[in-house]
Structure formats: structure tokens, C-alpha cells
Amino acid sequence: MTAQATQQRDLTVVIGLEVHVQLETDTKVFCGCSTDLADADPNTHTCPTCLGLPGALPVLNEAAVESAVKLGKAIDAEIPQQTRFHRKNYYYPDLPKDFQITQYDAPICQDGRLEIGVEGERREIGIERAHLEEDPGSLQHAGGNIETAEHTLVNYNRAGVPLMEIVTEPDFRSPKETRAFLAKLEEVLEYLGVFDSTRDGSLRIDANISLVPGEEVEESGAIGAATLAAANRTEVKNISSHKGAEKALAYEVTRQRNARRRGREIEQETRHWDESRGITVSMRSKEDEKDYRYFPEADLPVLKVADWTESIDIPELPEARRERFREEYGLDAEAASKLTSTKQVADFYEDVASDFDPGLAATWVADDLLGELNYRDMRIADIEGRLDDVRRLIELVDEGLITAKNAREVVLREMLDSRTDPDAVVESEGLGKTDDEAVAAAVEEAIEENPEAVADVEAGDDGAINFLVGQVMGKTGGSADPGRVNQLLRERL
Ligand code: ADP
Ligand code: ZN
Ligand code: MG
């Protein structure tokens, strides 16, 4: 191996993320405009405050602060007694005030952590800070992109939507780890009820990446501050998904390795992730902090969160709940993981498990219900108002009123497809388990109609009994219990 090749192999990948997540609040962070923007016409969810008109004052949304505190608790962060807001000054057409209200020297969450699992290994990722800020508006380049468009439209509906910017320590050692982190972060945020991953633009990621000589990495895996500062890094912007982050970073690892192999320096710069081409391109505009002229936001008082923080509770988080499900309900790892995939699924499972056998409940919720929902590209949230119907279906099976097979293959599917309740489906499909008398009558009929099969059975041909069971099942429309039919036939013959 050449000296250069050895050097290549000895480079350690170092990544740190800056993640913007949209907080789920009904109204914007500094005004009363609705955040329900899905079908809104441009510039209809605006007011003097979020349009930045002279004299309009911001009023902080309590719900946004509460969400921020919940996030802080979930990532085990320090939440200071007091926190405050700053103005970050820059000019851009989507920013009508010419500054963004954000946090600077006293963010609401400091020094937290989140544990991830990657290929069976546990890794703790440090979170330097998470701060509350407002989103700017959005630009729409008519008929093309920023370079080719004839003109650009601006929509201020998004202006003032609450965001948390979560800044990690440079603790990732591979693109794959960032993907695991993003999935975990989203899971936690959704559990807290402060985030909706299905919302457009609810997650935006900037990824910082550098390569550090292997000999600078301590045995524990730690890397000194001086080494980190000395490493030339690129910041990749415009990433909007977990998969995108992994792909963009894998591209950067290769690009930086190749540059080094050719003896070129890595330039410290901002790059843009071009999702459709699968490459990063240089934007050459790494702003410096001093360019923003941060100064305290005088229109908002210091925010005292100390007492308030104590009164804000967070629910049991996914990891802990998974463990508890395994212990309390005796579930295997796979079932426990499926049943805690979202808070709603977990809540529903516990609700069912409190009334029925936890194992039966697990099969119904994890396999049958989630399986059928998945097949229809639905989530449990889509049938939120109909969970009582699902409970009733499980009850019908539990009480032996219908067979599990019919419940699963006919009733549940019909319920989801045509929105009918389970009793109505059982009725219309005639699935109620036939009572013993009717089964006995069908047995008599089958015996009368099939003398040859009867003779075969009497001659000791056990296969013939299966034929007779089939005949009886046919006569009862499949609703009889095949075991019971078998038993009745044997008693008769
Ligand atoms: P800046 O001065 O550019 O704001 P910060 O120290 O605040 O730099 O870090 C910004 C982001 O860059 C953080 O997510 C951090 O983890 C990451 N980062 C810092 N050093 C490195 C490095 N050597 N390689 C990759 N990412 C890094
Ligand atoms: Zn507004
Ligand atoms: Mg910084």
C-alpha cells in the first residue's frame, strides 16, 4: 500500500447537523395568524406583524415555548432560568423586516443528547443547542429556477411559522449515523406531539462535514476542539429528508476523499444538495456570524421559563415505552417496536390490551390492523374516530361470535374500504358463527348427499372426512368452525 493510500484510509469522517423542525402550533410564533397553510392561497395568512409593517409588535406564542421546553426535556437539555431573543439581520425578499427573530447567546435548550442505535451499536450524539425562531416567507420562481425564471413571486404565509433549530455536536462518524439520528429525532418529536412529519417543509437539514486524520482521533473516539476547528469543512444545505441527508453526505465523503487523493485542499464553503442530480454544488457564500450583526430583540421582554418548565410534563418516550411493553405485556422485540412506532399506535394498543389478552391485542393491532392500514397507505391517525369499531371487532372474535379468519380477511377489510361498522359487515355478509343446530343439520345433509364418501370414511379412508368437512363448510357459508365440524362428523360416522 502506498503512503498516500494509507493516509486515505486513515481519514475519519466528522459530521455535525443543524436541523430545522417546524413546531406544531395552531398559530404563528409572534402573531395570531393560522399555521394551517395546506390549501391556503398565497399571502392570505398574514397580518401587520408577520408582514413586518412598521409599528407592528411581536407577541410570543406560549404554545411554541411549551413545545420547545418539551423538546428540551426529551433531549435531556439544560433549560436556563431565562432566555431571550435576538435579531439576525440580513436582506432577502422573503424576509420583510430585514431581520429574523431568533435566539443567540441564551437559547432555550442547551447541552442535550440523544442516543441512537446503528447496526446494533449504541451511540450518544451531543446536542449543543436548540433554539426557537421564526420561519421566513417563501419565494416562487415563476416558470423556472432562480436563474431562469422571468420573475419571482413571494408568499408570506410561512413567515412567522415557529421553528426549532437543533444544532448537534460534530459527533457523527458516518452518513448512516445521521440518518438514524434524524429518524430518532422525528420519532421523539412526534411522541411529544410537537411535530408532524407529513407536513410539507417540516424538516430541513444543513449538514457540516470534514475529514480528520485518524491519528488525531482519541481512543475513546473523541476529537479535540483544536482539530475540529482546524479541519476544513463544507456545509451542505437544502436537504429535506433522512435519506437525502445520507445520500448528500455519502457524496461529500467521496468528493472530499477524491480531492485529497489528488492533493487538493478542501475548501471551507457552503454547498447546495441537488436532489435530482444526486450531487452537491458549490454556493461559495459561507456567511460569517459577524455578517449578521446580531443584537437583542428589544420588542420582546426576557423570557423567564424557570417555574413554567417544572409544570410542563412530557409523555413516556418511545425507547422506554418499548422496554416496558416487552416486560409488561411479554411482547417480543419486533412486536414491541411495531406497537410503539407512533404514540397513537402505542396508546391504542394499551387501550386494547387493558380489556383483552395482551397477546391477542398485539396480533390484532401490530399485524392485522397495521398491516391492512399499511397496504392502503393509511396511518392510524386516518381512522382516529373509528378505533371503537376496531375494538368491537376484536371483541367479536374474543367472544367467539365470528372466526378470526373472517374477522381479518372480510370484516376488517370491508370496514376500512367502505367505512362500515363491524356488526353491519357481519350481518350483511352473514358471517355470524352458525349455531350448533345449524351445523348439525348441515352435517346430516352432507352425509345423506355423499354416500360414497361416507363409505370411504367407514372403510378407514381419513382423506374422505376432509371432503365431508368441506361440504359442510360450504353449506354454512364458511362460518362454521372446521374443528367442530370434524368432531361432529366423527361422532356420527
Ligand atoms: P459555526 O461557527 O460555523 O456556526 P459551529 O461550531 O457553531 O460553527 O458548528 C456548526 C455546526 O458544524 C455544528 O453542527 C457542528 O457540529 C458542526 N461542526 C463543527 N466542527 C465540525 C467539523 N470539523 N466537521 C464537521 N462538522 C463540524
Ligand atoms: Zn401574522
Ligand atoms: Mg454556530
XYZ file of C-alpha atoms and ligand atoms in Angstrom:
522
model
C 0.000 0.000 0.000
C 1.365 3.435 -0.869
C 1.827 6.046 1.823
C -0.925 8.092 0.252
C -3.374 5.210 0.248
C -2.659 4.560 3.929
C -3.352 8.193 4.633
C -6.640 7.993 2.741
C -7.809 5.015 4.708
C -6.913 6.759 7.947
C -9.216 9.710 7.430
C -12.115 9.840 9.879
C -15.446 11.248 8.765
C -16.773 14.005 11.055
C -20.310 15.322 10.676
C -22.460 17.777 12.622
C -26.075 18.652 11.817
C -28.174 21.781 12.024
C -31.790 20.667 11.799
C -34.807 22.946 11.454
C -38.083 21.444 12.556
C -41.478 23.088 12.384
C -43.310 23.140 15.705
C -46.971 22.156 15.544
C -48.850 25.153 16.887
C -52.225 26.493 15.743
C -50.898 29.999 15.266
C -47.575 31.578 14.312
C -44.847 32.264 16.846
C -45.225 36.065 17.109
C -48.759 36.751 15.834
C -52.209 35.164 15.724
C -52.145 34.041 12.060
C -53.091 30.425 11.461
C -50.356 27.922 10.579
C -52.803 25.732 8.683
C -51.323 26.524 5.280
C -52.032 23.362 3.290
C -54.716 24.762 0.976
C -54.205 28.444 1.651
C -53.947 30.954 -1.187
C -50.677 32.918 -1.153
C -50.449 35.775 1.338
C -53.793 35.060 2.972
C -52.367 34.017 6.347
C -50.673 37.294 7.085
C -51.026 40.335 9.334
C -49.039 43.514 10.019
C -46.704 41.622 12.385
C -45.677 38.774 10.092
C -45.557 41.164 7.124
C -43.137 43.297 9.112
C -45.145 46.503 8.754
C -43.776 49.485 10.687
C -45.001 49.690 14.254
C -46.379 46.151 14.457
C -45.162 44.331 17.553
C -44.469 40.634 18.143
C -46.269 38.729 20.908
C -44.709 35.401 21.858
C -46.878 32.296 21.420
C -46.985 30.297 24.689
C -47.610 27.033 22.871
C -44.362 27.404 20.920
C -42.407 27.909 24.159
C -44.107 24.888 25.690
C -43.135 22.749 22.711
C -39.561 23.982 22.938
C -39.437 23.074 26.640
C -40.815 19.612 25.884
C -38.110 19.074 23.300
C -35.522 20.268 25.822
C -36.729 17.769 28.403
C -36.778 14.930 25.898
C -33.162 15.533 24.857
C -32.063 15.983 28.436
C -31.024 19.575 27.799
C -30.393 22.345 30.232
C -33.216 24.861 30.112
C -31.937 28.130 31.550
C -33.909 30.232 34.042
C -34.071 32.997 31.490
C -33.857 33.003 27.765
C -34.133 35.806 25.231
C -34.463 36.659 21.580
C -32.113 38.344 19.108
C -32.426 39.890 15.689
C -30.409 38.260 12.939
C -30.048 40.914 10.265
C -29.911 40.160 6.578
C -31.655 41.237 3.423
C -33.704 38.829 1.357
C -37.081 39.299 -0.345
C -38.744 36.579 1.759
C -37.820 38.450 4.940
C -39.921 41.633 5.044
C -38.468 43.037 8.292
C -34.896 42.569 7.034
C -34.201 40.601 10.180
C -35.251 37.249 11.582
C -36.200 36.925 15.245
C -34.131 34.079 16.623
C -32.085 33.192 19.696
C -28.372 33.778 20.015
C -26.492 33.761 23.309
C -29.181 32.229 25.540
C -31.055 29.549 23.595
C -33.929 27.789 25.335
C -32.213 24.355 25.169
C -28.520 23.880 25.842
C -26.214 20.906 26.079
C -28.541 17.965 25.447
C -28.107 14.487 23.986
C -29.901 11.826 22.029
C -28.995 8.149 21.902
C -29.167 6.292 18.621
C -28.685 2.669 17.605
C -26.699 1.933 14.451
C -26.063 -1.663 13.425
C -26.511 -2.899 16.964
C -24.218 -0.271 18.461
C -25.434 2.476 20.812
C -24.103 5.959 20.133
C -24.745 9.145 22.053
C -24.993 12.294 19.953
C -24.445 15.562 21.779
C -26.804 18.438 21.088
C -25.048 21.743 21.513
C -28.224 23.819 21.474
C -31.774 24.084 20.217
C -33.344 27.484 19.769
C -36.689 28.952 18.855
C -37.056 31.156 15.798
C -39.453 32.297 13.091
C -39.529 30.970 9.542
C -39.162 33.484 6.712
C -41.641 33.523 3.799
C -41.088 31.583 0.606
C -40.196 32.519 -2.966
C -41.712 31.030 -6.065
C -39.636 31.439 -9.198
C -42.193 31.651 -11.994
C -41.509 29.241 -14.817
C -38.087 28.042 -13.722
C -35.403 28.331 -11.088
C -33.715 31.364 -9.592
C -31.510 31.821 -12.662
C -34.001 31.143 -15.444
C -37.296 32.487 -14.054
C -38.891 35.516 -15.697
C -39.995 36.857 -12.370
C -40.334 35.717 -8.763
C -43.389 35.725 -6.527
C -43.211 35.971 -2.769
C -45.572 34.304 -0.339
C -45.520 35.387 3.303
C -47.828 32.655 4.581
C -44.869 30.823 6.088
C -43.393 33.975 7.604
C -43.585 33.581 11.360
C -44.193 29.827 11.474
C -42.391 28.574 14.615
C -39.186 26.596 14.114
C -36.671 24.944 16.380
C -33.120 24.877 15.113
C -31.322 21.912 16.635
C -27.526 22.023 16.436
C -25.628 18.830 17.170
C -22.025 18.429 18.234
C -19.811 17.057 15.448
C -20.372 13.569 16.858
C -21.388 11.611 13.757
C -18.785 9.344 12.183
C -20.729 8.231 9.112
C -23.631 9.364 6.895
C -25.600 6.345 8.106
C -25.490 7.623 11.681
C -27.083 10.906 10.634
C -29.977 9.024 9.107
C -30.534 7.048 12.316
C -30.385 10.282 14.304
C -32.937 12.049 12.124
C -35.330 9.117 12.381
C -34.929 9.047 16.149
C -35.343 12.804 16.455
C -38.549 12.742 14.429
C -39.885 9.839 16.446
C -39.281 11.694 19.695
C -40.786 14.938 18.376
C -43.891 13.123 17.162
C -44.240 11.379 20.510
C -44.113 14.748 22.192
C -46.925 15.870 19.907
C -44.955 18.923 18.749
C -44.176 17.869 15.193
C -45.879 16.448 12.116
C -43.539 14.756 9.660
C -46.197 14.641 6.941
C -46.304 18.432 6.709
C -44.574 19.985 3.730
C -41.262 21.552 4.678
C -41.477 20.474 8.308
C -37.866 19.226 8.336
C -34.844 20.995 6.806
C -31.283 19.943 7.319
C -27.877 21.566 6.944
C -25.014 19.099 7.273
C -21.402 20.012 8.116
C -18.745 17.545 7.109
C -14.976 17.264 7.259
C -12.325 14.555 7.150
C -9.907 14.379 10.071
C -6.615 12.419 10.157
C -7.152 9.138 12.015
C -4.215 9.708 14.363
C -5.996 12.795 15.749
C -8.890 10.659 16.985
C -8.510 9.600 20.615
C -9.027 6.002 21.680
C -12.467 6.890 23.090
C -13.443 8.213 19.650
C -13.318 11.821 20.848
C -11.698 14.526 18.719
C -10.124 17.622 20.254
C -11.596 21.081 19.698
C -8.439 22.338 18.007
C -8.510 19.509 15.476
C -12.184 20.106 14.729
C -11.619 23.816 14.271
C -8.610 23.210 12.034
C -10.410 20.783 9.718
C -11.768 22.468 6.618
C -15.440 21.593 6.413
C -18.236 22.065 3.970
C -21.799 22.882 4.926
C -24.369 21.182 2.702
C -27.694 22.996 2.548
C -31.124 22.222 1.142
C -31.555 18.698 2.491
C -35.135 17.793 3.351
C -35.220 14.095 4.220
C -33.348 11.422 6.187
C -32.448 9.611 3.014
C -31.387 12.872 1.362
C -29.032 13.562 4.277
C -27.398 10.158 3.988
C -27.016 10.475 0.214
C -25.727 14.051 0.248
C -23.158 13.194 2.920
C -22.036 9.992 1.195
C -21.479 12.105 -1.921
C -19.452 14.629 0.090
C -17.311 11.918 1.702
C -16.343 10.628 -1.741
C -15.808 14.087 -3.180
C -13.594 15.167 -0.282
C -11.601 11.915 -0.321
C -11.032 12.231 -4.048
C -9.931 15.845 -3.732
C -7.412 14.866 -1.071
C -6.174 11.952 -3.089
C -5.330 14.409 -5.823
C -3.538 16.520 -3.250
C -6.122 19.290 -3.254
C -7.236 21.218 -0.172
C -10.877 21.046 0.827
C -12.325 24.499 0.604
C -14.337 25.750 3.543
C -17.590 26.571 1.795
C -21.341 26.212 1.620
C -22.636 23.676 -0.888
C -26.110 23.030 -2.212
C -27.580 19.498 -2.361
C -29.123 18.957 -5.793
C -31.553 16.158 -5.010
C -32.499 15.410 -8.625
C -28.888 15.096 -9.792
C -27.659 13.487 -6.566
C -24.691 15.843 -6.232
C -23.595 18.796 -4.130
C -22.625 22.044 -5.882
C -20.625 24.958 -4.530
C -22.593 28.055 -3.491
C -19.456 29.939 -2.378
C -21.207 32.052 0.210
C -20.168 30.933 3.662
C -21.504 33.792 5.775
C -19.712 34.713 8.925
C -21.513 35.239 12.175
C -20.406 38.846 12.261
C -22.184 39.451 8.944
C -25.491 39.152 10.734
C -24.959 41.914 13.291
C -26.950 40.087 15.949
C -28.492 42.351 18.556
C -31.140 41.853 21.279
C -34.765 41.989 20.156
C -35.998 44.999 22.085
C -39.674 44.364 21.296
C -39.736 41.131 23.309
C -39.002 41.000 27.038
C -36.624 38.478 28.587
C -38.443 35.157 28.787
C -38.457 33.641 32.273
C -39.138 29.948 31.929
C -37.837 28.557 35.221
C -41.129 27.894 37.095
C -43.025 27.185 33.960
C -40.569 24.475 32.938
C -41.371 22.427 36.027
C -45.079 22.363 35.270
C -44.616 21.053 31.718
C -44.744 17.273 31.523
C -43.639 15.052 28.701
C -45.028 11.611 27.880
C -43.072 8.381 28.185
C -40.662 8.340 25.235
C -40.556 5.573 22.595
C -37.464 3.788 23.888
C -38.754 3.499 27.437
C -42.187 2.504 26.250
C -40.741 -0.255 24.055
C -38.900 -1.686 27.035
C -41.995 -1.516 29.216
C -44.154 -3.206 26.566
C -41.731 -6.106 26.469
C -41.787 -6.536 30.225
C -45.388 -5.703 30.997
C -47.069 -7.499 28.108
C -44.466 -10.141 27.316
C -44.012 -8.978 23.724
C -41.056 -9.837 21.533
C -38.766 -7.092 20.249
C -40.425 -6.885 16.850
C -43.974 -6.557 18.185
C -42.886 -4.048 20.835
C -41.181 -1.984 18.195
C -44.156 -2.028 15.815
C -46.555 -1.182 18.617
C -44.557 1.848 19.706
C -43.905 3.143 16.200
C -46.114 6.134 16.939
C -47.654 7.376 20.134
C -51.124 6.844 18.734
C -50.450 3.198 17.909
C -48.997 2.630 21.367
C -51.915 4.334 23.095
C -54.399 2.279 21.122
C -52.558 -0.953 21.847
C -52.566 -0.273 25.575
C -56.233 0.540 25.423
C -56.988 -2.807 23.750
C -54.570 -4.758 25.961
C -56.351 -3.479 29.071
C -59.550 -5.278 28.014
C -58.334 -8.311 26.109
C -55.435 -10.714 26.263
C -52.262 -8.658 25.526
C -51.086 -11.287 23.044
C -54.383 -11.235 21.137
C -54.306 -7.428 21.245
C -50.744 -7.421 19.877
C -51.637 -9.681 16.952
C -54.647 -7.571 16.112
C -53.016 -4.183 16.345
C -49.469 -4.940 15.141
C -50.208 -7.480 12.422
C -53.791 -7.187 11.279
C -54.659 -3.532 11.747
C -51.265 -2.009 10.916
C -50.831 -4.475 8.051
C -54.142 -3.565 6.442
C -53.583 0.155 7.032
C -50.129 -0.064 5.552
C -51.489 -1.835 2.493
C -53.884 1.068 1.976
C -51.178 3.654 2.603
C -53.051 4.805 5.688
C -51.933 5.652 9.196
C -53.753 5.065 12.452
C -54.434 8.816 12.541
C -56.659 8.335 9.483
C -59.075 6.149 11.445
C -58.782 8.008 14.722
C -62.544 8.416 15.107
C -63.203 4.743 14.346
C -60.950 2.979 16.810
C -64.013 1.907 18.791
C -65.092 -0.075 15.740
C -61.765 -1.886 15.739
C -62.190 -2.651 19.443
C -65.651 -4.038 18.715
C -64.216 -6.277 16.001
C -61.651 -7.696 18.422
C -64.481 -8.228 20.897
C -66.480 -10.192 18.323
C -63.514 -12.522 17.837
C -62.757 -12.725 21.550
C -66.345 -13.734 22.319
C -66.304 -16.332 19.598
C -69.052 -14.637 17.602
C -67.053 -14.709 14.361
C -63.963 -16.623 13.301
C -60.607 -14.869 13.426
C -60.141 -15.620 9.752
C -63.396 -13.932 8.751
C -62.679 -11.030 11.059
C -59.291 -10.490 9.491
C -59.997 -11.237 5.855
C -63.520 -9.963 5.449
C -64.738 -7.685 8.208
C -61.605 -5.605 8.832
C -61.007 -5.040 5.117
C -64.617 -4.113 4.492
C -64.543 -1.768 7.479
C -61.542 0.075 6.103
C -62.703 0.120 2.497
C -66.343 1.074 2.927
C -66.266 2.674 6.369
C -68.971 0.378 7.763
C -69.034 -0.801 11.361
C -68.158 -4.434 12.160
C -71.641 -5.568 13.220
C -73.070 -4.284 9.950
C -70.451 -6.201 7.941
C -71.064 -9.408 9.907
C -74.770 -9.010 9.267
C -74.586 -8.195 5.573
C -72.014 -10.907 4.846
C -73.821 -13.460 7.037
C -70.648 -14.200 8.974
C -72.109 -14.767 12.433
C -70.875 -18.174 13.574
C -73.596 -20.695 12.756
C -75.069 -22.241 15.875
C -74.576 -25.872 16.673
C -78.023 -26.959 15.458
C -77.493 -25.487 12.034
C -74.060 -27.123 11.821
C -75.556 -30.458 12.918
C -78.239 -30.138 10.213
C -75.581 -29.402 7.598
C -73.638 -32.470 8.782
C -76.749 -34.635 8.302
C -77.286 -33.213 4.832
C -73.689 -33.795 3.804
C -73.884 -37.408 4.985
C -77.099 -38.005 3.086
C -75.841 -36.420 -0.125
C -72.449 -38.160 -0.204
C -72.890 -41.897 0.429
C -69.673 -42.781 -1.386
C -67.548 -40.543 0.806
C -69.303 -41.914 3.862
C -68.482 -45.451 2.746
C -64.857 -44.437 2.243
C -64.681 -42.985 5.721
C -66.211 -46.116 7.171
C -63.638 -48.167 5.256
C -60.941 -46.193 7.074
C -60.087 -43.546 4.421
C -59.335 -40.498 6.560
C -58.925 -38.241 3.499
C -62.622 -38.653 2.770
C -63.540 -36.951 6.030
C -61.835 -33.798 4.848
C -64.035 -33.882 1.780
C -67.110 -34.068 4.014
C -65.849 -31.230 6.229
C -65.508 -29.155 3.056
C -69.106 -29.953 2.096
C -70.387 -28.851 5.497
C -68.309 -25.678 5.412
C -69.814 -24.901 2.018
C -73.343 -25.335 3.340
C -72.691 -22.981 6.276
C -71.115 -20.297 4.144
C -67.739 -20.844 5.791
C -68.945 -19.634 9.179
C -68.765 -22.976 10.997
C -65.695 -23.898 12.988
C -63.905 -26.611 10.912
C -62.639 -28.382 14.062
C -66.142 -28.636 15.422
C -67.464 -29.964 12.076
C -64.760 -32.607 12.023
C -65.701 -33.663 15.526
C -69.426 -33.868 14.687
C -68.744 -35.966 11.587
C -66.576 -38.406 13.521
C -69.255 -38.743 16.181
C -71.880 -39.506 13.523
C -69.868 -41.987 11.482
P -20.125 27.952 13.078
O -19.140 28.863 13.678
O -19.933 27.755 11.621
O -21.540 28.243 13.465
P -20.245 25.796 14.983
O -19.083 25.429 15.824
O -21.327 26.550 15.635
O -19.726 26.533 13.693
O -20.828 24.459 14.365
C -21.804 24.468 13.396
C -22.053 23.031 13.012
O -20.872 22.474 12.450
C -22.404 22.131 14.193
O -23.446 21.240 13.779
C -21.133 21.383 14.459
O -21.410 20.088 14.977
C -20.529 21.268 13.080
N -19.047 21.121 13.075
C -18.159 21.776 13.814
N -16.911 21.360 13.508
C -17.013 20.426 12.544
C -16.089 19.614 11.805
N -14.765 19.701 11.968
N -16.583 18.752 10.893
C -17.900 18.667 10.684
N -18.810 19.379 11.347
C -18.391 20.257 12.266
Zn -49.401 37.262 11.207
Mg -22.567 28.216 15.265
